[in-house]
Amino acid sequence: MLEVVCRLTDHIDSVFGPDESKLHGYPGHPEIELALMRLYEVTEEPRYLALTNYFVEQRGAQPHYYDQEYEKRGQTSHWHTYGPAWMVKDKAYSQAHLPIAQQQTAIGHAVRFVYLMTGVAHLARLSHDESKRQDCLHQLRLWNNMAQRQLYITGGIGSQSSGEAFSSDYDLPNDTVYAESCASIGLMMFARRMLEMEGDSQYADVMERALYNTVLGGMALDGKHFFYVNPLEVHPKSLKFNHIYDHVKPIRQRWFGCACCPPNIARVLTSIGHYLYTPREDALYINIYAGNSMEVPVENGTLRSGGSPAG
């Protein structure tokens, strides 16, 4: 499997990058950045680190890749949900309105935002480049804006259904909120990478809030029914008649046309050990109050723990 992944990644690396012969672009939906960093952590292949760095630094630069791409295909666009070529015009939706270093607030599609920032934080830690680390810490303004002004008490983010996106500071309606399950999972991923870099308990607090509310609440106990969006207030009788609630479902659904949330919930639950603990060179942080068994290699042996939390 690793060989297949590396072969596909090598192909992507042959197509995108700073060389004159390559495309000077980046994905419309960030996620390859966090995947590249995970692959680099396994293989230590420097090209994967360099490609992540390129995607991060090229994003939002001028001349804008999305505009160039749009012109090359004769101004043809296949996405008209919010008007002709809206994904090209609304670059904040794709986190491409500005270079990351110039962005001031959490904006645009919530899942894209946290996926991108997960990759940025992982890059900052594994590059062993102090300037990268400082750049990432400088971007704490983005974390703080999200966590202090655009985060629900349930760990949900993305308060509007239009664009599944952030809105403005403190605009947090209970009934029309989107708060996609995938967004809270991405929030956990972002918090995990910040914990690995800084070891600050604020990230564990947000991660725990998202897990115990929106993420776990997004799946029924039978494991077969799911919420895509997670409002804090639902009026079942109004849903049929009031179209501002078209995205809201009163009960968990068996499946979705765009079924990203069910497998994403499965992904985070099967990797939950990475969230419960954060090993560092000088400490082991316990992030989430949960029953578990754990083995962590340390300098002089193996650290073991097991059983349920004390009641």
PDB file of C-alpha atoms in Angstrom:
ATOM      1  CA  MET A   1       0.000   0.000   0.000  1.00  0.00           C
ATOM      2  CA  LEU A   2       2.809   2.423   0.871  1.00  0.00           C
ATOM      3  CA  GLU A   3       4.402   1.770  -2.518  1.00  0.00           C
ATOM      4  CA  VAL A   4       1.157   2.692  -4.276  1.00  0.00           C
ATOM      5  CA  VAL A   5       0.780   5.881  -2.228  1.00  0.00           C
ATOM      6  CA  CYS A   6       4.368   6.919  -2.951  1.00  0.00           C
ATOM      7  CA  ARG A   7       3.957   6.265  -6.672  1.00  0.00           C
ATOM      8  CA  LEU A   8       0.859   8.468  -6.827  1.00  0.00           C
ATOM      9  CA  THR A   9       2.554  11.166  -4.756  1.00  0.00           C
ATOM     10  CA  ASP A  10       5.599  11.078  -7.018  1.00  0.00           C
ATOM     11  CA  HIS A  11       3.284  11.702  -9.962  1.00  0.00           C
ATOM     12  CA  ILE A  12       1.716  14.713  -8.226  1.00  0.00           C
ATOM     13  CA  ASP A  13       5.207  16.003  -7.466  1.00  0.00           C
ATOM     14  CA  SER A  14       6.091  15.678 -11.162  1.00  0.00           C
ATOM     15  CA  VAL A  15       3.110  17.848 -12.136  1.00  0.00           C
ATOM     16  CA  PHE A  16       3.035  20.613  -9.483  1.00  0.00           C
ATOM     17  CA  GLY A  17       5.878  22.743  -8.195  1.00  0.00           C
ATOM     18  CA  PRO A  18       8.041  25.815  -8.762  1.00  0.00           C
ATOM     19  CA  ASP A  19       9.873  24.469 -11.835  1.00  0.00           C
ATOM     20  CA  GLU A  20       9.056  26.169 -15.125  1.00  0.00           C
ATOM     21  CA  SER A  21       7.798  22.903 -16.612  1.00  0.00           C
ATOM     22  CA  LYS A  22       5.299  22.302 -13.788  1.00  0.00           C
ATOM     23  CA  LEU A  23       1.898  23.721 -12.890  1.00  0.00           C
ATOM     24  CA  HIS A  24       2.204  26.576 -10.399  1.00  0.00           C
ATOM     25  CA  GLY A  25      -1.001  25.673  -8.621  1.00  0.00           C
ATOM     26  CA  TYR A  26      -2.507  24.083  -5.546  1.00  0.00           C
ATOM     27  CA  PRO A  27      -5.689  22.170  -4.675  1.00  0.00           C
ATOM     28  CA  GLY A  28      -9.121  23.741  -4.540  1.00  0.00           C
ATOM     29  CA  HIS A  29      -9.906  21.677  -1.446  1.00  0.00           C
ATOM     30  CA  PRO A  30      -6.932  21.539   0.929  1.00  0.00           C
ATOM     31  CA  GLU A  31      -6.215  18.096   2.305  1.00  0.00           C
ATOM     32  CA  ILE A  32      -3.238  16.869   0.341  1.00  0.00           C
ATOM     33  CA  GLU A  33      -1.068  19.061   2.580  1.00  0.00           C
ATOM     34  CA  LEU A  34      -1.890  17.111   5.727  1.00  0.00           C
ATOM     35  CA  ALA A  35      -1.625  13.821   3.796  1.00  0.00           C
ATOM     36  CA  LEU A  36       1.803  14.744   2.412  1.00  0.00           C
ATOM     37  CA  MET A  37       3.036  15.523   5.900  1.00  0.00           C
ATOM     38  CA  ARG A  38       1.832  12.179   7.209  1.00  0.00           C
ATOM     39  CA  LEU A  39       3.597  10.465   4.305  1.00  0.00           C
ATOM     40  CA  TYR A  40       6.767  12.448   4.950  1.00  0.00           C
ATOM     41  CA  GLU A  41       6.661  11.405   8.599  1.00  0.00           C
ATOM     42  CA  VAL A  42       6.708   7.757   7.475  1.00  0.00           C
ATOM     43  CA  THR A  43       9.169   7.950   4.560  1.00  0.00           C
ATOM     44  CA  GLU A  44      11.312  11.010   5.386  1.00  0.00           C
ATOM     45  CA  GLU A  45      11.332  11.729   1.646  1.00  0.00           C
ATOM     46  CA  PRO A  46      12.366  15.425   1.403  1.00  0.00           C
ATOM     47  CA  ARG A  47      10.433  15.969  -1.840  1.00  0.00           C
ATOM     48  CA  TYR A  48       7.161  15.426   0.021  1.00  0.00           C
ATOM     49  CA  LEU A  49       8.085  18.047   2.595  1.00  0.00           C
ATOM     50  CA  ALA A  50       9.108  20.449  -0.174  1.00  0.00           C
ATOM     51  CA  LEU A  51       5.859  19.876  -2.067  1.00  0.00           C
ATOM     52  CA  THR A  52       3.803  20.607   1.042  1.00  0.00           C
ATOM     53  CA  ASN A  53       5.780  23.782   1.579  1.00  0.00           C
ATOM     54  CA  TYR A  54       5.172  24.788  -2.038  1.00  0.00           C
ATOM     55  CA  PHE A  55       1.414  24.249  -1.853  1.00  0.00           C
ATOM     56  CA  VAL A  56       1.233  26.270   1.380  1.00  0.00           C
ATOM     57  CA  GLU A  57       3.366  29.194   0.207  1.00  0.00           C
ATOM     58  CA  GLN A  58       1.947  29.376  -3.323  1.00  0.00           C
ATOM     59  CA  ARG A  59      -1.645  29.477  -2.128  1.00  0.00           C
ATOM     60  CA  GLY A  60      -3.260  32.869  -2.777  1.00  0.00           C
ATOM     61  CA  ALA A  61      -0.207  34.293  -4.574  1.00  0.00           C
ATOM     62  CA  GLN A  62      -0.505  36.496  -7.653  1.00  0.00           C
ATOM     63  CA  PRO A  63      -0.969  35.936 -10.543  1.00  0.00           C
ATOM     64  CA  HIS A  64      -3.740  33.769  -9.167  1.00  0.00           C
ATOM     65  CA  TYR A  65      -3.733  30.163 -10.321  1.00  0.00           C
ATOM     66  CA  TYR A  66      -7.533  29.848 -10.232  1.00  0.00           C
ATOM     67  CA  ASP A  67      -7.911  32.822 -12.597  1.00  0.00           C
ATOM     68  CA  GLN A  68      -5.270  31.469 -14.970  1.00  0.00           C
ATOM     69  CA  GLU A  69      -6.894  28.039 -14.964  1.00  0.00           C
ATOM     70  CA  TYR A  70     -10.334  29.579 -15.586  1.00  0.00           C
ATOM     71  CA  GLU A  71      -9.092  31.547 -18.585  1.00  0.00           C
ATOM     72  CA  LYS A  72      -7.258  28.554 -20.078  1.00  0.00           C
ATOM     73  CA  ARG A  73     -10.459  26.514 -20.147  1.00  0.00           C
ATOM     74  CA  GLY A  74     -12.368  29.304 -21.891  1.00  0.00           C
ATOM     75  CA  GLN A  75     -14.037  30.652 -18.745  1.00  0.00           C
ATOM     76  CA  THR A  76     -15.907  27.390 -18.361  1.00  0.00           C
ATOM     77  CA  SER A  77     -17.159  26.573 -14.887  1.00  0.00           C
ATOM     78  CA  HIS A  78     -19.149  23.551 -13.762  1.00  0.00           C
ATOM     79  CA  TRP A  79     -20.138  24.907 -10.344  1.00  0.00           C
ATOM     80  CA  HIS A  80     -23.005  27.406 -10.327  1.00  0.00           C
ATOM     81  CA  THR A  81     -24.472  26.843  -6.866  1.00  0.00           C
ATOM     82  CA  TYR A  82     -24.128  30.508  -5.877  1.00  0.00           C
ATOM     83  CA  GLY A  83     -23.867  32.057  -9.345  1.00  0.00           C
ATOM     84  CA  PRO A  84     -21.684  31.610 -12.449  1.00  0.00           C
ATOM     85  CA  ALA A  85     -18.087  30.606 -11.661  1.00  0.00           C
ATOM     86  CA  TRP A  86     -18.614  31.378  -7.972  1.00  0.00           C
ATOM     87  CA  MET A  87     -15.780  29.101  -6.841  1.00  0.00           C
ATOM     88  CA  VAL A  88     -13.359  31.050  -9.035  1.00  0.00           C
ATOM     89  CA  LYS A  89     -14.662  34.423  -7.875  1.00  0.00           C
ATOM     90  CA  ASP A  90     -15.109  33.647  -4.164  1.00  0.00           C
ATOM     91  CA  LYS A  91     -11.523  32.724  -3.392  1.00  0.00           C
ATOM     92  CA  ALA A  92     -12.044  32.995   0.371  1.00  0.00           C
ATOM     93  CA  TYR A  93     -14.269  29.931   0.087  1.00  0.00           C
ATOM     94  CA  SER A  94     -11.185  27.909  -0.911  1.00  0.00           C
ATOM     95  CA  GLN A  95      -8.758  29.660   1.472  1.00  0.00           C
ATOM     96  CA  ALA A  96      -7.039  31.212  -1.540  1.00  0.00           C
ATOM     97  CA  HIS A  97      -8.026  34.881  -1.254  1.00  0.00           C
ATOM     98  CA  LEU A  98      -4.673  35.805   0.320  1.00  0.00           C
ATOM     99  CA  PRO A  99      -1.394  34.078   1.140  1.00  0.00           C
ATOM    100  CA  ILE A 100      -1.808  32.369   4.509  1.00  0.00           C
ATOM    101  CA  ALA A 101       0.664  34.710   6.204  1.00  0.00           C
ATOM    102  CA  GLN A 102      -1.603  37.664   5.337  1.00  0.00           C
ATOM    103  CA  GLN A 103      -4.898  36.158   6.468  1.00  0.00           C
ATOM    104  CA  GLN A 104      -6.385  37.691   9.606  1.00  0.00           C
ATOM    105  CA  THR A 105      -9.570  35.730  10.346  1.00  0.00           C
ATOM    106  CA  ALA A 106     -11.099  32.287   9.938  1.00  0.00           C
ATOM    107  CA  ILE A 107     -13.117  32.662   6.760  1.00  0.00           C
ATOM    108  CA  GLY A 108     -14.596  30.593   3.965  1.00  0.00           C
ATOM    109  CA  HIS A 109     -15.414  26.894   3.905  1.00  0.00           C
ATOM    110  CA  ALA A 110     -14.843  25.639   7.451  1.00  0.00           C
ATOM    111  CA  VAL A 111     -13.539  22.184   6.509  1.00  0.00           C
ATOM    112  CA  ARG A 112     -11.071  23.632   4.018  1.00  0.00           C
ATOM    113  CA  PHE A 113      -9.792  26.038   6.671  1.00  0.00           C
ATOM    114  CA  VAL A 114      -9.041  23.450   9.361  1.00  0.00           C
ATOM    115  CA  TYR A 115      -7.612  20.911   6.908  1.00  0.00           C
ATOM    116  CA  LEU A 116      -5.237  23.518   5.532  1.00  0.00           C
ATOM    117  CA  MET A 117      -4.163  24.711   8.966  1.00  0.00           C
ATOM    118  CA  THR A 118      -3.593  21.107  10.063  1.00  0.00           C
ATOM    119  CA  GLY A 119      -1.066  20.741   7.256  1.00  0.00           C
ATOM    120  CA  VAL A 120       0.542  24.087   8.066  1.00  0.00           C
ATOM    121  CA  ALA A 121       1.027  23.197  11.739  1.00  0.00           C
ATOM    122  CA  HIS A 122       2.454  19.771  10.893  1.00  0.00           C
ATOM    123  CA  LEU A 123       4.816  21.352   8.362  1.00  0.00           C
ATOM    124  CA  ALA A 124       6.000  23.876  10.927  1.00  0.00           C
ATOM    125  CA  ARG A 125       6.899  21.138  13.404  1.00  0.00           C
ATOM    126  CA  LEU A 126       8.550  18.624  11.083  1.00  0.00           C
ATOM    127  CA  SER A 127      10.490  21.092   8.947  1.00  0.00           C
ATOM    128  CA  HIS A 128      12.667  21.928  11.983  1.00  0.00           C
ATOM    129  CA  ASP A 129      12.734  25.444  10.581  1.00  0.00           C
ATOM    130  CA  GLU A 130      12.356  28.033  13.333  1.00  0.00           C
ATOM    131  CA  SER A 131      11.076  30.618  10.864  1.00  0.00           C
ATOM    132  CA  LYS A 132       8.325  28.188   9.835  1.00  0.00           C
ATOM    133  CA  ARG A 133       7.462  27.596  13.481  1.00  0.00           C
ATOM    134  CA  GLN A 134       7.299  31.320  14.137  1.00  0.00           C
ATOM    135  CA  ASP A 135       5.131  31.783  11.043  1.00  0.00           C
ATOM    136  CA  CYS A 136       2.759  29.153  12.373  1.00  0.00           C
ATOM    137  CA  LEU A 137       2.686  30.728  15.822  1.00  0.00           C
ATOM    138  CA  HIS A 138       2.042  34.081  14.174  1.00  0.00           C
ATOM    139  CA  GLN A 139      -0.987  32.427  12.634  1.00  0.00           C
ATOM    140  CA  LEU A 140      -2.329  31.849  16.125  1.00  0.00           C
ATOM    141  CA  ARG A 141      -4.457  34.872  15.312  1.00  0.00           C
ATOM    142  CA  LEU A 142      -6.379  32.541  12.984  1.00  0.00           C
ATOM    143  CA  TRP A 143      -6.777  29.907  15.700  1.00  0.00           C
ATOM    144  CA  ASN A 144      -7.768  32.546  18.251  1.00  0.00           C
ATOM    145  CA  ASN A 145     -10.292  34.137  15.924  1.00  0.00           C
ATOM    146  CA  MET A 146     -11.865  30.746  15.303  1.00  0.00           C
ATOM    147  CA  ALA A 147     -11.723  29.434  18.891  1.00  0.00           C
ATOM    148  CA  GLN A 148     -12.674  32.647  20.688  1.00  0.00           C
ATOM    149  CA  ARG A 149     -15.172  34.218  18.285  1.00  0.00           C
ATOM    150  CA  GLN A 150     -16.510  31.613  15.853  1.00  0.00           C
ATOM    151  CA  LEU A 151     -16.704  28.380  17.867  1.00  0.00           C
ATOM    152  CA  TYR A 152     -19.899  26.866  19.248  1.00  0.00           C
ATOM    153  CA  ILE A 153     -20.101  25.461  22.766  1.00  0.00           C
ATOM    154  CA  THR A 154     -20.468  22.050  21.087  1.00  0.00           C
ATOM    155  CA  GLY A 155     -17.170  22.362  19.222  1.00  0.00           C
ATOM    156  CA  GLY A 156     -18.971  23.133  15.971  1.00  0.00           C
ATOM    157  CA  ILE A 157     -17.576  25.597  13.423  1.00  0.00           C
ATOM    158  CA  GLY A 158     -19.022  27.083  10.260  1.00  0.00           C
ATOM    159  CA  SER A 159     -22.139  28.978  11.287  1.00  0.00           C
ATOM    160  CA  GLN A 160     -23.782  29.445   7.877  1.00  0.00           C
ATOM    161  CA  SER A 161     -25.131  26.948   5.367  1.00  0.00           C
ATOM    162  CA  SER A 162     -24.159  29.160   2.427  1.00  0.00           C
ATOM    163  CA  GLY A 163     -20.756  27.782   1.534  1.00  0.00           C
ATOM    164  CA  GLU A 164     -20.712  25.627   4.695  1.00  0.00           C
ATOM    165  CA  ALA A 165     -18.672  28.520   5.946  1.00  0.00           C
ATOM    166  CA  PHE A 166     -17.618  30.809   8.741  1.00  0.00           C
ATOM    167  CA  SER A 167     -19.557  34.043   9.078  1.00  0.00           C
ATOM    168  CA  SER A 168     -18.455  37.022  11.192  1.00  0.00           C
ATOM    169  CA  ASP A 169     -17.333  37.294  14.801  1.00  0.00           C
ATOM    170  CA  TYR A 170     -19.975  36.114  17.285  1.00  0.00           C
ATOM    171  CA  ASP A 171     -22.531  35.361  14.558  1.00  0.00           C
ATOM    172  CA  LEU A 172     -23.510  31.987  16.021  1.00  0.00           C
ATOM    173  CA  PRO A 173     -27.193  31.208  15.401  1.00  0.00           C
ATOM    174  CA  ASN A 174     -28.513  28.055  17.066  1.00  0.00           C
ATOM    175  CA  ASP A 175     -31.067  26.922  14.491  1.00  0.00           C
ATOM    176  CA  THR A 176     -29.628  27.765  11.058  1.00  0.00           C
ATOM    177  CA  VAL A 177     -26.050  26.816  11.916  1.00  0.00           C
ATOM    178  CA  TYR A 178     -24.252  24.347   9.639  1.00  0.00           C
ATOM    179  CA  ALA A 179     -21.487  23.000  11.932  1.00  0.00           C
ATOM    180  CA  GLU A 180     -20.580  20.132   9.631  1.00  0.00           C
ATOM    181  CA  SER A 181     -19.373  16.955  11.324  1.00  0.00           C
ATOM    182  CA  CYS A 182     -16.284  16.994   9.085  1.00  0.00           C
ATOM    183  CA  ALA A 183     -15.460  20.513  10.268  1.00  0.00           C
ATOM    184  CA  SER A 184     -15.319  19.430  13.910  1.00  0.00           C
ATOM    185  CA  ILE A 185     -13.166  16.459  12.925  1.00  0.00           C
ATOM    186  CA  GLY A 186     -10.844  18.830  11.083  1.00  0.00           C
ATOM    187  CA  LEU A 187     -10.821  21.025  14.178  1.00  0.00           C
ATOM    188  CA  MET A 188      -9.627  18.035  16.208  1.00  0.00           C
ATOM    189  CA  MET A 189      -6.891  17.389  13.645  1.00  0.00           C
ATOM    190  CA  PHE A 190      -5.754  21.021  13.732  1.00  0.00           C
ATOM    191  CA  ALA A 191      -5.738  21.011  17.546  1.00  0.00           C
ATOM    192  CA  ARG A 192      -3.748  17.771  17.621  1.00  0.00           C
ATOM    193  CA  ARG A 193      -0.984  19.193  15.427  1.00  0.00           C
ATOM    194  CA  MET A 194      -0.824  22.374  17.506  1.00  0.00           C
ATOM    195  CA  LEU A 195      -0.557  20.239  20.661  1.00  0.00           C
ATOM    196  CA  GLU A 196       2.335  18.305  19.165  1.00  0.00           C
ATOM    197  CA  MET A 197       4.137  21.546  18.426  1.00  0.00           C
ATOM    198  CA  GLU A 198       3.339  23.626  21.507  1.00  0.00           C
ATOM    199  CA  GLY A 199       1.852  21.437  24.249  1.00  0.00           C
ATOM    200  CA  ASP A 200      -0.690  24.088  25.268  1.00  0.00           C
ATOM    201  CA  SER A 201      -3.790  22.733  27.026  1.00  0.00           C
ATOM    202  CA  GLN A 202      -6.115  25.127  25.188  1.00  0.00           C
ATOM    203  CA  TYR A 203      -5.825  22.890  22.125  1.00  0.00           C
ATOM    204  CA  ALA A 204      -6.730  19.786  24.131  1.00  0.00           C
ATOM    205  CA  ASP A 205      -9.772  21.578  25.569  1.00  0.00           C
ATOM    206  CA  VAL A 206     -11.107  22.424  22.114  1.00  0.00           C
ATOM    207  CA  MET A 207     -10.331  18.941  20.821  1.00  0.00           C
ATOM    208  CA  GLU A 208     -12.216  17.345  23.710  1.00  0.00           C
ATOM    209  CA  ARG A 209     -15.195  19.658  23.230  1.00  0.00           C
ATOM    210  CA  ALA A 210     -15.477  18.757  19.551  1.00  0.00           C
ATOM    211  CA  LEU A 211     -15.100  15.014  20.173  1.00  0.00           C
ATOM    212  CA  TYR A 212     -17.626  14.657  22.989  1.00  0.00           C
ATOM    213  CA  ASN A 213     -20.294  16.746  21.301  1.00  0.00           C
ATOM    214  CA  THR A 214     -20.403  17.242  17.541  1.00  0.00           C
ATOM    215  CA  VAL A 215     -18.199  14.334  16.442  1.00  0.00           C
ATOM    216  CA  LEU A 216     -19.691  11.579  18.594  1.00  0.00           C
ATOM    217  CA  GLY A 217     -23.147  13.107  18.244  1.00  0.00           C
ATOM    218  CA  GLY A 218     -22.762  12.904  14.477  1.00  0.00           C
ATOM    219  CA  MET A 219     -23.227   9.125  14.525  1.00  0.00           C
ATOM    220  CA  ALA A 220     -26.013   7.010  16.036  1.00  0.00           C
ATOM    221  CA  LEU A 221     -25.224   4.211  18.475  1.00  0.00           C
ATOM    222  CA  ASP A 222     -25.933   1.668  15.731  1.00  0.00           C
ATOM    223  CA  GLY A 223     -23.109   3.153  13.640  1.00  0.00           C
ATOM    224  CA  LYS A 224     -25.400   3.321  10.596  1.00  0.00           C
ATOM    225  CA  HIS A 225     -27.079   6.734  10.823  1.00  0.00           C
ATOM    226  CA  PHE A 226     -25.393  10.124  10.713  1.00  0.00           C
ATOM    227  CA  PHE A 227     -25.766  13.865  10.992  1.00  0.00           C
ATOM    228  CA  TYR A 228     -24.066  15.950   8.321  1.00  0.00           C
ATOM    229  CA  VAL A 229     -24.969  19.241  10.008  1.00  0.00           C
ATOM    230  CA  ASN A 230     -25.321  19.768  13.743  1.00  0.00           C
ATOM    231  CA  PRO A 231     -27.661  22.582  14.831  1.00  0.00           C
ATOM    232  CA  LEU A 232     -28.146  23.336  18.509  1.00  0.00           C
ATOM    233  CA  GLU A 233     -31.868  23.999  18.091  1.00  0.00           C
ATOM    234  CA  VAL A 234     -34.332  22.242  15.788  1.00  0.00           C
ATOM    235  CA  HIS A 235     -38.004  22.973  15.082  1.00  0.00           C
ATOM    236  CA  PRO A 236     -39.223  19.765  13.377  1.00  0.00           C
ATOM    237  CA  LYS A 237     -42.583  21.221  12.325  1.00  0.00           C
ATOM    238  CA  SER A 238     -40.905  24.188  10.641  1.00  0.00           C
ATOM    239  CA  LEU A 239     -38.418  22.189   8.571  1.00  0.00           C
ATOM    240  CA  LYS A 240     -40.960  21.200   5.938  1.00  0.00           C
ATOM    241  CA  PHE A 241     -42.148  24.741   5.265  1.00  0.00           C
ATOM    242  CA  ASN A 242     -39.286  27.122   6.058  1.00  0.00           C
ATOM    243  CA  HIS A 243     -36.523  26.861   3.477  1.00  0.00           C
ATOM    244  CA  ILE A 244     -33.886  28.481   5.645  1.00  0.00           C
ATOM    245  CA  TYR A 245     -33.774  25.038   7.268  1.00  0.00           C
ATOM    246  CA  ASP A 246     -33.347  23.040   4.051  1.00  0.00           C
ATOM    247  CA  HIS A 247     -29.963  21.757   5.248  1.00  0.00           C
ATOM    248  CA  VAL A 248     -31.257  20.653   8.674  1.00  0.00           C
ATOM    249  CA  LYS A 249     -32.478  17.105   9.364  1.00  0.00           C
ATOM    250  CA  PRO A 250     -34.460  16.269  12.528  1.00  0.00           C
ATOM    251  CA  ILE A 251     -33.009  12.750  12.753  1.00  0.00           C
ATOM    252  CA  ARG A 252     -29.774  11.097  11.663  1.00  0.00           C
ATOM    253  CA  GLN A 253     -29.744   9.921   8.044  1.00  0.00           C
ATOM    254  CA  ARG A 254     -28.710   6.558   6.574  1.00  0.00           C
ATOM    255  CA  TRP A 255     -26.503   8.164   3.913  1.00  0.00           C
ATOM    256  CA  PHE A 256     -25.846  11.327   1.904  1.00  0.00           C
ATOM    257  CA  GLY A 257     -25.242  12.278  -1.714  1.00  0.00           C
ATOM    258  CA  CYS A 258     -21.923  13.725  -0.580  1.00  0.00           C
ATOM    259  CA  ALA A 259     -21.051  11.186   2.102  1.00  0.00           C
ATOM    260  CA  CYS A 260     -17.844  12.659   3.514  1.00  0.00           C
ATOM    261  CA  CYS A 261     -18.929  12.703   7.166  1.00  0.00           C
ATOM    262  CA  PRO A 262     -19.641   8.992   7.856  1.00  0.00           C
ATOM    263  CA  PRO A 263     -16.181   7.711   6.825  1.00  0.00           C
ATOM    264  CA  ASN A 264     -14.563  10.731   8.437  1.00  0.00           C
ATOM    265  CA  ILE A 265     -16.171   9.868  11.780  1.00  0.00           C
ATOM    266  CA  ALA A 266     -14.912   6.294  11.336  1.00  0.00           C
ATOM    267  CA  ARG A 267     -11.428   7.632  10.579  1.00  0.00           C
ATOM    268  CA  VAL A 268     -11.201   9.710  13.735  1.00  0.00           C
ATOM    269  CA  LEU A 269     -12.612   6.983  15.980  1.00  0.00           C
ATOM    270  CA  THR A 270     -10.172   4.368  14.686  1.00  0.00           C
ATOM    271  CA  SER A 271      -7.278   6.771  15.272  1.00  0.00           C
ATOM    272  CA  ILE A 272      -8.527   8.085  18.632  1.00  0.00           C
ATOM    273  CA  GLY A 273      -5.346   7.029  20.425  1.00  0.00           C
ATOM    274  CA  HIS A 274      -3.454   9.813  18.667  1.00  0.00           C
ATOM    275  CA  TYR A 275      -5.833  12.309  20.269  1.00  0.00           C
ATOM    276  CA  LEU A 276      -5.937  10.855  23.778  1.00  0.00           C
ATOM    277  CA  TYR A 277      -2.205  11.294  24.275  1.00  0.00           C
ATOM    278  CA  THR A 278       0.497  13.585  22.935  1.00  0.00           C
ATOM    279  CA  PRO A 279       4.017  12.190  23.406  1.00  0.00           C
ATOM    280  CA  ARG A 280       6.840  14.726  23.471  1.00  0.00           C
ATOM    281  CA  GLU A 281      10.542  14.380  24.143  1.00  0.00           C
ATOM    282  CA  ASP A 282      10.239  15.394  27.786  1.00  0.00           C
ATOM    283  CA  ALA A 283       6.630  14.520  28.652  1.00  0.00           C
ATOM    284  CA  LEU A 284       3.489  12.592  27.829  1.00  0.00           C
ATOM    285  CA  TYR A 285       0.358  14.727  27.755  1.00  0.00           C
ATOM    286  CA  ILE A 286      -3.017  13.178  28.588  1.00  0.00           C
ATOM    287  CA  ASN A 287      -5.542  15.156  26.592  1.00  0.00           C
ATOM    288  CA  ILE A 288      -8.920  13.438  26.902  1.00  0.00           C
ATOM    289  CA  TYR A 289     -10.682  11.816  29.845  1.00  0.00           C
ATOM    290  CA  ALA A 290     -11.501   8.339  28.525  1.00  0.00           C
ATOM    291  CA  GLY A 291     -11.027   4.701  29.391  1.00  0.00           C
ATOM    292  CA  ASN A 292      -8.173   3.156  27.409  1.00  0.00           C
ATOM    293  CA  SER A 293      -5.095   0.981  27.391  1.00  0.00           C
ATOM    294  CA  MET A 294      -1.856   2.603  26.308  1.00  0.00           C
ATOM    295  CA  GLU A 295       1.747   1.661  25.560  1.00  0.00           C
ATOM    296  CA  VAL A 296       4.268   4.360  24.681  1.00  0.00           C
ATOM    297  CA  PRO A 297       7.979   3.689  24.107  1.00  0.00           C
ATOM    298  CA  VAL A 298      10.209   5.889  26.275  1.00  0.00           C
ATOM    299  CA  GLU A 299      13.963   6.204  26.637  1.00  0.00           C
ATOM    300  CA  ASN A 300      14.381   3.415  29.192  1.00  0.00           C
ATOM    301  CA  GLY A 301      11.531   1.099  28.232  1.00  0.00           C
ATOM    302  CA  THR A 302       7.781   1.245  27.717  1.00  0.00           C
ATOM    303  CA  LEU A 303       5.203   3.296  29.581  1.00  0.00           C
ATOM    304  CA  ARG A 304       1.943   1.402  30.082  1.00  0.00           C
ATOM    305  CA  SER A 305      -1.454   2.413  31.371  1.00  0.00           C
ATOM    306  CA  GLY A 306      -4.888   0.808  31.256  1.00  0.00           C
ATOM    307  CA  GLY A 307      -8.387   0.789  32.680  1.00  0.00           C
ATOM    308  CA  SER A 308     -11.200   3.276  33.020  1.00  0.00           C
ATOM    309  CA  PRO A 309     -10.900   6.761  34.512  1.00  0.00           C
ATOM    310  CA  ALA A 310     -11.468   6.910  38.254  1.00  0.00           C
ATOM    311  CA  GLY A 311     -15.115   7.630  39.052  1.00  0.00           C
TER     312      GLY A 311
END
